[in-house]
Tab-separated table of C-alpha atoms and ligand atoms in Angstrom:
chain	number	residue	atom	x	y	z
A	273	MET	CA	94.253	62.109	107.283
A	274	ASN	CA	93.544	65.705	108.638
A	275	PRO	CA	93.157	65.625	112.200
A	276	GLY	CA	90.723	68.479	112.047
A	277	LEU	CA	87.939	65.849	110.589
A	278	ASN	CA	87.981	64.193	113.980
A	279	ASN	CA	86.458	67.817	115.669
A	280	LEU	CA	83.924	67.669	113.032
A	281	GLN	CA	80.475	68.196	114.856
A	282	PRO	CA	77.662	65.905	113.000
A	283	TYR	CA	75.611	67.852	110.848
A	284	PRO	CA	72.461	69.847	112.549
A	285	PHE	CA	70.258	68.050	109.822
A	286	GLN	CA	71.596	64.792	111.054
A	287	ARG	CA	71.009	65.572	114.534
A	288	MET	CA	67.496	66.025	113.870
A	289	ARG	CA	66.869	63.008	112.254
A	290	ALA	CA	68.696	61.324	114.857
A	291	LEU	CA	66.801	62.909	117.363
A	292	PHE	CA	63.214	62.253	115.453
A	293	GLY	CA	64.525	58.713	115.278
A	294	ASP	CA	61.801	56.185	114.410
A	295	ALA	CA	59.251	58.611	115.995
A	296	VAL	CA	56.009	58.575	113.347
A	297	PRO	CA	54.385	61.504	112.237
A	298	ASN	CA	50.662	62.280	112.792
A	299	GLU	CA	49.962	61.467	109.323
A	300	SER	CA	46.314	63.249	109.438
A	301	TYR	CA	48.088	66.275	108.624
A	302	ALA	CA	50.042	66.881	105.498
A	303	PRO	CA	54.143	67.053	105.929
A	304	ILE	CA	55.251	70.866	106.055
A	305	ASN	CA	59.325	70.817	106.176
A	306	LEU	CA	60.603	74.431	107.151
A	307	SER	CA	63.691	73.271	108.766
A	308	ILE	CA	65.898	74.074	105.694
A	309	GLY	CA	66.973	77.258	104.108
A	310	GLU	CA	65.772	75.463	100.509
A	311	PRO	CA	64.318	78.500	98.617
A	312	LYS	CA	61.361	77.223	97.472
A	313	HIS	CA	60.079	79.797	94.774
A	314	PRO	CA	60.588	79.191	91.701
A	315	THR	CA	63.500	79.650	89.990
A	316	PRO	CA	63.203	82.961	87.137
A	317	ASP	CA	62.550	81.637	83.715
A	318	LEU	CA	65.218	84.343	82.588
A	319	ILE	CA	67.795	82.086	84.581
A	320	LYS	CA	66.582	78.882	83.273
A	321	ASN	CA	67.090	80.270	79.777
A	322	ALA	CA	70.238	82.136	80.082
A	323	LEU	CA	71.388	78.118	81.379
A	324	ILE	CA	70.448	76.906	77.944
A	325	SER	CA	71.191	79.412	75.435
A	326	GLU	CA	75.014	79.081	76.802
A	327	LEU	CA	75.140	74.714	76.955
A	328	ASP	CA	77.454	74.435	73.932
A	329	LYS	CA	80.055	76.269	75.956
A	330	LEU	CA	80.335	72.983	78.136
A	331	ALA	CA	82.599	71.922	75.486
A	332	ASN	CA	85.404	74.517	77.014
A	333	TYR	CA	87.121	74.938	80.111
A	334	PRO	CA	86.241	77.996	81.887
A	335	LEU	CA	88.660	80.463	84.080
A	336	THR	CA	88.495	80.011	87.961
A	337	LYS	CA	88.974	84.044	87.822
A	338	GLY	CA	84.981	84.165	85.709
A	339	SER	CA	84.013	85.955	82.781
A	340	ASP	CA	84.405	89.778	82.040
A	341	GLU	CA	81.002	89.197	81.538
A	342	LEU	CA	80.165	87.980	85.021
A	343	ARG	CA	82.530	89.866	87.080
A	344	ASN	CA	80.775	93.381	85.241
A	345	ALA	CA	77.803	92.184	86.235
A	346	ILE	CA	78.193	91.533	89.443
A	347	ALA	CA	80.488	95.217	89.958
A	348	GLY	CA	77.003	96.884	88.223
A	349	TYR	CA	75.372	95.132	90.814
A	350	LEU	CA	77.126	95.981	93.775
A	351	THR	CA	77.526	99.524	92.730
A	352	THR	CA	73.413	99.422	92.550
A	353	ARG	CA	72.862	97.704	95.328
A	354	TYR	CA	74.986	99.634	97.603
A	355	GLN	CA	76.377	103.088	98.074
A	356	LEU	CA	79.213	102.082	96.168
A	357	GLY	CA	81.414	104.370	94.428
A	358	THR	CA	83.451	102.007	92.098
A	359	ILE	CA	85.000	98.410	92.265
A	360	ASN	CA	87.230	97.154	90.528
A	361	SER	CA	85.496	94.000	88.144
A	362	ASP	CA	89.265	92.810	87.593
A	363	SER	CA	90.924	93.189	90.628
A	364	GLN	CA	88.103	92.984	93.577
A	365	ILE	CA	85.374	90.662	92.295
A	366	LEU	CA	85.517	86.960	92.327
A	367	PRO	CA	83.033	84.968	91.041
A	368	VAL	CA	82.788	81.081	93.292
A	369	ASN	CA	80.213	77.846	93.271
A	370	GLY	CA	78.003	78.928	95.402
A	371	THR	CA	78.983	80.859	99.338
A	372	ARG	CA	79.110	77.621	101.154
A	373	GLU	CA	82.282	76.442	99.317
A	374	ALA	CA	84.054	79.788	99.685
A	375	LEU	CA	83.084	80.659	102.978
A	376	PHE	CA	85.144	76.855	103.640
A	377	ALA	CA	88.140	77.633	100.934
A	378	ILE	CA	88.754	81.367	102.367
A	379	ALA	CA	89.715	80.004	105.420
A	380	GLN	CA	91.983	77.195	104.348
A	381	CYS	CA	93.439	79.857	102.461
A	382	LEU	CA	94.223	82.699	104.959
A	383	VAL	CA	94.259	81.021	108.136
A	384	GLU	CA	97.553	79.452	109.746
A	385	LYS	CA	97.412	76.450	112.124
A	386	GLU	CA	96.433	77.309	115.526
A	387	ALA	CA	95.254	80.275	114.525
A	388	ALA	CA	92.088	81.625	116.115
A	389	VAL	CA	88.388	81.923	113.890
A	390	LEU	CA	85.962	84.151	115.380
A	391	MET	CA	82.379	83.567	114.541
A	392	PRO	CA	78.830	84.141	115.935
A	393	ASN	CA	77.232	81.775	117.894
A	394	PRO	CA	74.647	80.457	116.409
A	395	PHE	CA	76.054	80.518	113.484
A	396	TYR	CA	76.244	78.804	109.691
A	397	GLN	CA	77.775	75.554	110.260
A	398	ILE	CA	80.689	75.684	107.867
A	399	TYR	CA	82.169	78.379	109.492
A	400	GLU	CA	83.249	76.213	112.054
A	401	GLY	CA	83.879	73.113	109.685
A	402	ALA	CA	86.076	75.801	107.828
A	403	ALA	CA	88.228	76.925	111.051
A	404	LEU	CA	88.606	73.360	112.359
A	405	LEU	CA	89.670	71.988	108.870
A	406	ALA	CA	92.747	74.652	109.071
A	407	GLY	CA	93.795	73.064	111.989
A	408	ALA	CA	92.435	77.204	113.422
A	409	GLN	CA	90.894	77.252	116.922
A	410	ALA	CA	86.688	78.275	116.503
A	411	VAL	CA	86.246	80.714	118.580
A	412	TYR	CA	82.287	81.219	119.344
A	413	LEU	CA	80.943	85.196	120.121
A	414	ASN	CA	77.470	84.075	121.868
A	415	THR	CA	74.654	86.361	119.862
A	416	THR	CA	71.398	86.239	122.517
A	417	ARG	CA	68.240	88.756	122.711
A	418	GLU	CA	70.347	90.440	125.708
A	419	ASN	CA	72.835	91.791	123.116
A	420	GLY	CA	70.619	92.033	119.796
A	421	PHE	CA	71.355	88.751	118.401
A	422	LEU	CA	74.963	90.542	117.151
A	423	PRO	CA	78.355	89.545	118.121
A	424	ASP	CA	79.673	91.418	121.176
A	425	ILE	CA	82.924	92.358	119.837
A	426	GLU	CA	84.064	94.750	122.354
A	427	ASN	CA	83.758	91.388	124.871
A	428	VAL	CA	86.522	89.680	122.925
A	429	SER	CA	90.002	90.087	124.851
A	430	LYS	CA	92.927	91.530	123.465
A	431	GLU	CA	94.723	87.765	123.249
A	432	GLN	CA	91.749	86.720	121.668
A	433	TRP	CA	92.489	89.713	118.947
A	434	GLN	CA	96.072	89.029	118.554
A	435	GLN	CA	95.432	85.458	117.672
A	436	CYS	CA	92.229	86.170	115.371
A	437	GLN	CA	93.190	85.857	111.384
A	438	LEU	CA	89.639	85.493	110.305
A	439	ILE	CA	86.080	86.642	111.703
A	440	TYR	CA	82.947	85.537	110.222
A	441	LEU	CA	79.971	88.218	110.232
A	442	CYS	CA	76.399	86.708	108.823
A	443	SER	CA	74.901	89.876	108.170
A	444	PRO	CA	71.581	89.056	107.649
A	445	GLY	CA	71.968	86.947	110.578
A	446	ASN	CA	71.198	82.889	109.701
A	447	PRO	CA	68.967	82.113	112.161
A	448	SER	CA	67.961	84.955	113.964
A	449	GLY	CA	67.882	87.481	110.285
A	450	THR	CA	69.459	90.773	112.647
A	451	VAL	CA	71.662	93.143	110.174
A	452	ALA	CA	74.737	94.467	111.817
A	453	PRO	CA	74.090	98.293	112.104
A	454	ALA	CA	77.011	100.202	110.038
A	455	PRO	CA	78.778	101.556	113.515
A	456	LEU	CA	79.140	97.903	114.386
A	457	LEU	CA	80.916	97.358	110.753
A	458	LYS	CA	82.964	100.598	111.224
A	459	ARG	CA	84.338	99.194	114.649
A	460	LEU	CA	85.331	95.989	113.140
A	461	ILE	CA	87.099	97.612	110.347
A	462	GLU	CA	89.332	99.652	113.220
A	463	LEU	CA	90.010	96.797	115.227
A	464	SER	CA	90.892	94.409	111.830
A	465	ASP	CA	93.273	97.529	111.476
A	466	LEU	CA	94.878	96.987	114.883
A	467	TYR	CA	95.386	93.815	114.848
A	468	ASP	CA	95.237	92.558	111.377
A	469	PHE	CA	92.938	89.815	110.733
A	470	THR	CA	90.080	89.828	107.553
A	471	ILE	CA	86.307	90.304	108.050
A	472	VAL	CA	84.387	87.516	105.970
A	473	ALA	CA	81.092	89.354	105.589
A	474	ASP	CA	78.509	86.768	104.527
A	475	GLU	CA	75.766	88.751	102.891
A	476	CYS	CA	74.111	85.964	101.197
A	477	TYR	CA	70.476	87.327	102.585
A	478	ALA	CA	71.304	90.697	101.832
A	479	GLU	CA	68.262	90.563	99.412
A	480	ILE	CA	65.516	89.125	101.478
A	481	TYR	CA	64.311	91.985	103.228
A	482	PRO	CA	60.967	93.554	104.022
A	483	THR	CA	58.777	95.265	100.857
A	484	ASN	CA	58.970	98.473	103.003
A	485	GLY	CA	62.153	97.938	104.952
A	486	THR	CA	65.859	99.206	104.463
A	487	PRO	CA	68.316	97.421	102.118
A	488	PRO	CA	70.499	96.035	104.790
A	489	VAL	CA	73.921	97.536	104.808
A	490	GLY	CA	77.237	96.226	103.512
A	491	LEU	CA	80.567	95.443	104.709
A	492	LEU	CA	81.605	97.579	101.509
A	493	GLU	CA	80.266	100.376	100.966
A	494	VAL	CA	80.733	100.938	105.183
A	495	ALA	CA	85.012	100.424	104.181
A	496	GLN	CA	84.453	102.800	101.329
A	497	SER	CA	82.501	105.386	103.800
A	498	ILE	CA	85.346	105.907	105.805
A	499	GLY	CA	87.894	106.082	102.974
A	500	ARG	CA	88.991	102.629	102.179
A	501	SER	CA	88.652	101.783	98.498
A	502	ASP	CA	90.933	99.180	98.672
A	503	PHE	CA	88.828	97.496	101.149
A	504	ARG	CA	91.586	96.484	103.145
A	505	ASN	CA	90.775	93.285	105.270
A	506	CYS	CA	87.008	92.941	104.217
A	507	LEU	CA	86.023	90.639	101.825
A	508	VAL	CA	81.975	90.280	101.385
A	509	PHE	CA	80.304	86.441	100.485
A	510	HIS	CA	77.140	86.680	97.946
A	511	SER	CA	74.681	84.274	96.522
A	512	LEU	CA	71.993	83.686	93.619
A	513	SER	CA	70.462	80.834	95.878
A	514	LYS	CA	68.422	82.690	98.158
A	515	ARG	CA	68.298	86.326	96.127
A	516	SER	CA	67.575	84.397	92.768
A	517	ASN	CA	65.744	81.106	94.215
A	518	ALA	CA	68.991	79.278	92.335
A	519	PRO	CA	70.050	77.520	94.660
A	520	GLY	CA	70.753	74.378	92.367
A	521	LEU	CA	72.793	77.082	90.319
A	522	ARG	CA	75.846	77.118	92.808
A	523	SER	CA	76.445	80.988	91.608
A	524	GLY	CA	78.298	83.420	94.109
A	525	PHE	CA	80.508	85.773	94.151
A	526	VAL	CA	83.311	87.389	96.386
A	527	ALA	CA	84.281	91.018	96.648
A	528	GLY	CA	86.600	93.432	97.891
A	529	ASP	CA	90.477	93.540	99.306
A	530	ALA	CA	92.218	92.827	95.818
A	531	LYS	CA	95.382	91.413	98.079
A	532	LEU	CA	92.987	88.756	99.306
A	533	ILE	CA	91.331	88.196	95.960
A	534	ASN	CA	94.386	87.687	94.457
A	535	SER	CA	95.609	85.087	96.702
A	536	PHE	CA	91.868	83.182	96.858
A	537	LEU	CA	91.744	83.263	93.097
A	538	GLN	CA	95.333	81.588	93.220
A	539	TYR	CA	94.233	79.188	95.847
A	540	ARG	CA	91.322	78.366	93.688
A	541	THR	CA	93.181	77.940	91.049
A	542	TYR	CA	95.172	74.796	92.310
A	543	HIS	CA	91.838	73.915	94.443
A	544	GLY	CA	90.003	73.434	90.838
A	545	SER	CA	86.451	75.773	91.549
A	546	ALA	CA	86.205	77.640	88.514
A	547	MET	CA	82.321	78.268	87.540
A	548	SER	CA	80.795	76.504	84.531
A	549	PRO	CA	80.504	78.481	81.417
A	550	PRO	CA	76.615	78.306	81.415
A	551	SER	CA	76.440	78.970	84.762
A	552	GLN	CA	78.666	82.268	83.874
A	553	HIS	CA	76.263	83.527	81.765
A	554	ALA	CA	73.250	82.315	83.618
A	555	SER	CA	74.391	84.478	86.685
A	556	ALA	CA	75.539	87.472	84.590
A	557	ILE	CA	72.294	87.205	83.468
A	558	ALA	CA	70.687	87.247	86.782
A	559	TRP	CA	72.618	89.718	89.051
A	560	GLN	CA	71.128	92.179	85.923
A	561	ASP	CA	67.877	91.711	86.860
A	562	ASN	CA	66.191	93.173	89.992
A	563	ALA	CA	62.499	92.437	88.659
A	564	HIS	CA	62.337	88.881	90.161
A	565	VAL	CA	64.342	89.902	93.388
A	566	ILE	CA	61.768	92.502	94.237
A	567	GLU	CA	59.033	89.783	93.831
A	568	ASN	CA	60.572	87.363	95.956
A	569	ARG	CA	60.946	90.058	98.919
A	570	ARG	CA	57.153	90.772	98.178
A	571	LEU	CA	56.601	86.886	98.092
A	572	TYR	CA	58.112	86.865	102.090
A	573	THR	CA	57.168	89.691	103.286
A	574	GLU	CA	53.673	88.501	102.557
A	575	LYS	CA	54.475	85.363	104.787
A	576	PHE	CA	56.255	87.001	107.135
A	577	ALA	CA	52.964	89.134	107.952
A	578	ALA	CA	50.548	86.166	108.129
A	579	VAL	CA	52.500	83.854	110.044
A	580	ILE	CA	53.475	86.535	112.674
A	581	ASP	CA	49.841	87.278	112.962
A	582	ILE	CA	48.968	83.600	113.727
A	583	LEU	CA	51.853	83.531	116.096
A	584	LYS	CA	52.158	86.646	118.218
A	585	HIS	CA	49.646	86.058	120.711
A	586	ASP	CA	51.051	82.942	121.892
A	587	ILE	CA	54.766	83.594	121.966
A	588	ASN	CA	56.592	87.008	121.771
A	589	ILE	CA	58.161	87.463	118.685
A	590	VAL	CA	61.341	89.328	117.694
A	591	GLU	CA	60.730	90.508	113.654
A	592	PRO	CA	63.756	89.967	111.746
A	593	ASP	CA	65.359	92.807	110.202
A	594	ALA	CA	65.869	90.444	106.957
A	595	GLY	CA	66.367	86.737	105.890
A	596	PHE	CA	63.902	84.181	105.391
A	597	TYR	CA	63.986	82.843	109.073
A	598	LEU	CA	61.937	83.212	112.216
A	599	TRP	CA	64.196	82.954	114.990
A	600	LEU	CA	61.325	81.390	117.760
A	601	ASN	CA	62.035	81.472	121.712
A	602	LEU	CA	60.289	79.183	122.815
A	603	ASP	CA	60.125	80.722	126.575
A	604	ASN	CA	59.235	83.994	125.886
A	605	ARG	CA	55.368	83.882	126.219
A	606	PRO	CA	52.972	86.670	126.169
A	607	GLY	CA	52.073	86.898	129.943
A	608	ASP	CA	53.580	83.880	130.919
A	609	SER	CA	55.772	83.943	134.503
A	610	ARG	CA	57.645	81.453	134.001
A	611	SER	CA	59.237	83.283	130.763
A	612	SER	CA	61.418	85.418	133.512
A	613	ASN	CA	62.327	81.971	135.499
A	614	LYS	CA	65.861	80.594	134.127
A	615	ASP	CA	65.008	77.164	136.074
A	616	TRP	CA	62.025	76.551	133.824
A	617	GLN	CA	63.278	75.952	130.013
A	618	ARG	CA	61.120	74.691	127.075
A	619	SER	CA	63.737	72.129	125.711
A	620	ASP	CA	63.864	73.209	121.778
A	621	THR	CA	64.541	69.550	120.941
A	622	GLN	CA	61.903	68.394	122.798
A	623	PHE	CA	59.449	70.528	121.043
A	624	ALA	CA	60.922	70.348	117.429
A	625	LYS	CA	59.789	65.928	118.153
A	626	GLN	CA	56.483	66.651	119.537
A	627	LEU	CA	55.484	69.335	116.551
A	628	TYR	CA	56.876	66.670	114.119
A	629	GLN	CA	55.337	63.587	115.723
A	630	GLN	CA	52.180	65.327	116.187
A	631	TYR	CA	51.270	67.823	113.707
A	632	ASN	CA	53.825	66.820	110.830
A	633	VAL	CA	55.783	70.117	110.810
A	634	THR	CA	59.746	69.899	110.467
A	635	VAL	CA	61.965	72.752	112.198
A	636	LEU	CA	65.462	72.924	113.809
A	637	PRO	CA	65.866	72.971	117.342
A	638	GLY	CA	68.129	75.881	117.922
A	639	SER	CA	70.446	74.513	120.301
A	640	TYR	CA	71.802	72.083	117.350
A	641	LEU	CA	72.892	75.314	115.046
A	642	SER	CA	75.175	76.431	118.508
A	643	ARG	CA	77.752	75.553	120.717
A	644	LYS	CA	78.037	75.603	124.663
A	645	SER	CA	80.280	78.683	125.181
A	646	ASP	CA	80.689	81.331	128.382
A	647	GLY	CA	78.484	78.260	130.030
A	648	VAL	CA	75.610	78.804	127.848
A	649	ASN	CA	74.275	77.249	124.474
A	650	PRO	CA	72.696	80.292	123.095
A	651	GLY	CA	70.215	77.932	120.836
A	652	CYS	CA	68.647	76.478	123.761
A	653	GLY	CA	65.417	77.319	123.514
A	654	PHE	CA	64.759	78.198	120.636
A	655	ILE	CA	63.313	76.578	116.921
A	656	ARG	CA	64.616	77.869	113.370
A	657	VAL	CA	61.621	78.494	111.638
A	658	ALA	CA	62.525	78.555	107.243
A	659	LEU	CA	59.553	80.440	105.891
A	660	VAL	CA	60.571	79.000	102.666
A	661	ALA	CA	57.213	76.781	101.733
A	662	ASP	CA	54.338	78.369	100.175
A	663	LEU	CA	52.360	80.503	101.706
A	664	GLU	CA	49.094	78.144	102.375
A	665	GLN	CA	52.182	75.821	103.932
A	666	CYS	CA	53.383	78.713	105.885
A	667	VAL	CA	50.052	79.440	106.840
A	668	ASP	CA	49.082	76.228	107.770
A	669	ALA	CA	52.238	75.773	109.169
A	670	ALA	CA	52.055	78.566	112.023
A	671	LYS	CA	48.607	77.157	113.159
A	672	ARG	CA	50.083	74.057	114.009
A	673	ILE	CA	52.955	75.746	115.749
A	674	ARG	CA	50.599	77.621	117.847
A	675	ASP	CA	48.778	74.637	118.570
A	676	CYS	CA	51.755	72.676	119.640
A	677	ILE	CA	52.960	76.194	121.753
A	678	LYS	CA	49.503	76.207	123.416
A	679	GLN	CA	49.855	72.531	124.739
B	274	PLP	C1	74.297	82.233	106.193
B	274	PLP	C2	74.689	81.418	104.931
B	274	PLP	N1	75.556	81.395	104.669
B	274	PLP	C3	75.777	80.962	103.067
B	274	PLP	C4	74.982	80.031	103.057
B	274	PLP	C5	75.312	78.870	101.392
B	274	PLP	O1	74.399	79.212	100.225
B	274	PLP	P1	75.025	78.917	99.298
B	274	PLP	O2	75.993	77.741	99.308
B	274	PLP	O3	73.298	78.543	97.931
B	274	PLP	O4	75.199	80.029	98.488
B	274	PLP	C6	73.569	79.641	103.799
B	274	PLP	C7	73.346	78.650	103.028
B	274	PLP	O5	71.987	78.436	103.662
B	274	PLP	C8	73.279	80.204	104.707
B	274	PLP	O6	72.579	80.003	105.600
C-alpha cells in the first residue's frame, strides 16, 4: 500500500457532511447549495452538438498526445487570449482529462520522494493529495488578508527552496479569487532558475473575471515577456469546466516547457489517460469559441454585483479579482469593534451549520480548505460561497446569509 494514503485528510465535503450530521435544515426555505464549485450555467449547444457529431469515433483508441485539431485549437486560444507571440502546438501543449487529474499526475511525474512541494494555504485539495501520494512533503504558504491572499514567496527559506521541486500556484485563486500579478510571477521564475523547480500554475478560473475587468495575467505570457520562449520550468493548467460550463466533459490542457511536457506525455502514455475522440473534437470547438465565454462572464458579473450589494452593509467584502467564489471573513464586519479583537473569532464551522439549519443554505467552512501552518489555520473564520446557482437563487441565498450574520 502507498504509505501516503495514510496521510490523506478527509475531503472538505466529507467533513462538511460530518459537521452537519443529522442536523435538519429549515424546510420553510428551499435548499440552496453554494458549497461546491460546480458550474451550473448550461453547457453551450455548440459543445454538445460537436460531441454528438463525433460519436462514431468511439470505435478508435485515442492518442494520449491528442489530435492535431485539438492541440491547434488550444494554441489558437492561448495566443489570442494572452500576449503570447507563439506556442508550439506539437511540443508545448498536451490535452488532459480536466485539470484535476493532471494537477495530481504532474507531481507523480516530476517529484522525487521526500522533496518539498509548495502550495498556497488555503488550497485546492488535489495539490496536497498529489504531494503526499508522491511521497513528498507538503509545505503550506499562508494566504491571508494581510498578504493580499497571495503566497509570500519571499518568506520561504533558502533550505525550503533547495528542497522544493514543484510549487502549485492558483491564479485566479480558489477560494479568494486573487490574481497573482506579473511581478510575483517574474520573481517566481527567477527563483525557479536559482533552485530548479517547476512552477505549476493552475489557471482554470482564468476566464471568469468581471465584464469590465482586466483579463488575469498568465504565467506563460509573463515568461515570454522576459524572453523565455522555451517557458523553462513553467507549466500552466487550463480547463473547459469553468470557462465553458462543461465539468462533465473532463477536458483541459497543460502548456509550457516542452521538456516537461514530453516527460508528462511519456508518464501519461503508461498511465492510460488519453481523452476520448468525441471529447477531443468537442473541446477543439469549445476552445475556438469566445461568444459563450463572454456570456458566461456576464452572468457571473451580474451575480457578484447583486450579492455584494446585499451583503456589503453587514460584512466587509474583499471583492475577488476573478473566479466565482466569495471568500467571506465572518469577523470582518463594518463597525464591529470585535473585528480587531483576536480573542473573538466567529467560527466558520458553527456559522456554516447554523446557516444550513436555520436557512437551508450550504456553504463551505473555510477552515476545511486549509491546514494549520505557522501556528494558524488561515481559513478559520471564513466561508467560501460559490456563486454557481442562478441569479435568483444567489440573491435569495445572500439575503439568508445576511440574516444569519446579523443574528
Ligand atoms: C483551483 C481548481 N483547480 C482545478 C479544479 C479542477 O477542475 P477540472 O478538473 O474540472 O478541470 C478545480 C475545480 O473545482 C479548482 O477549483
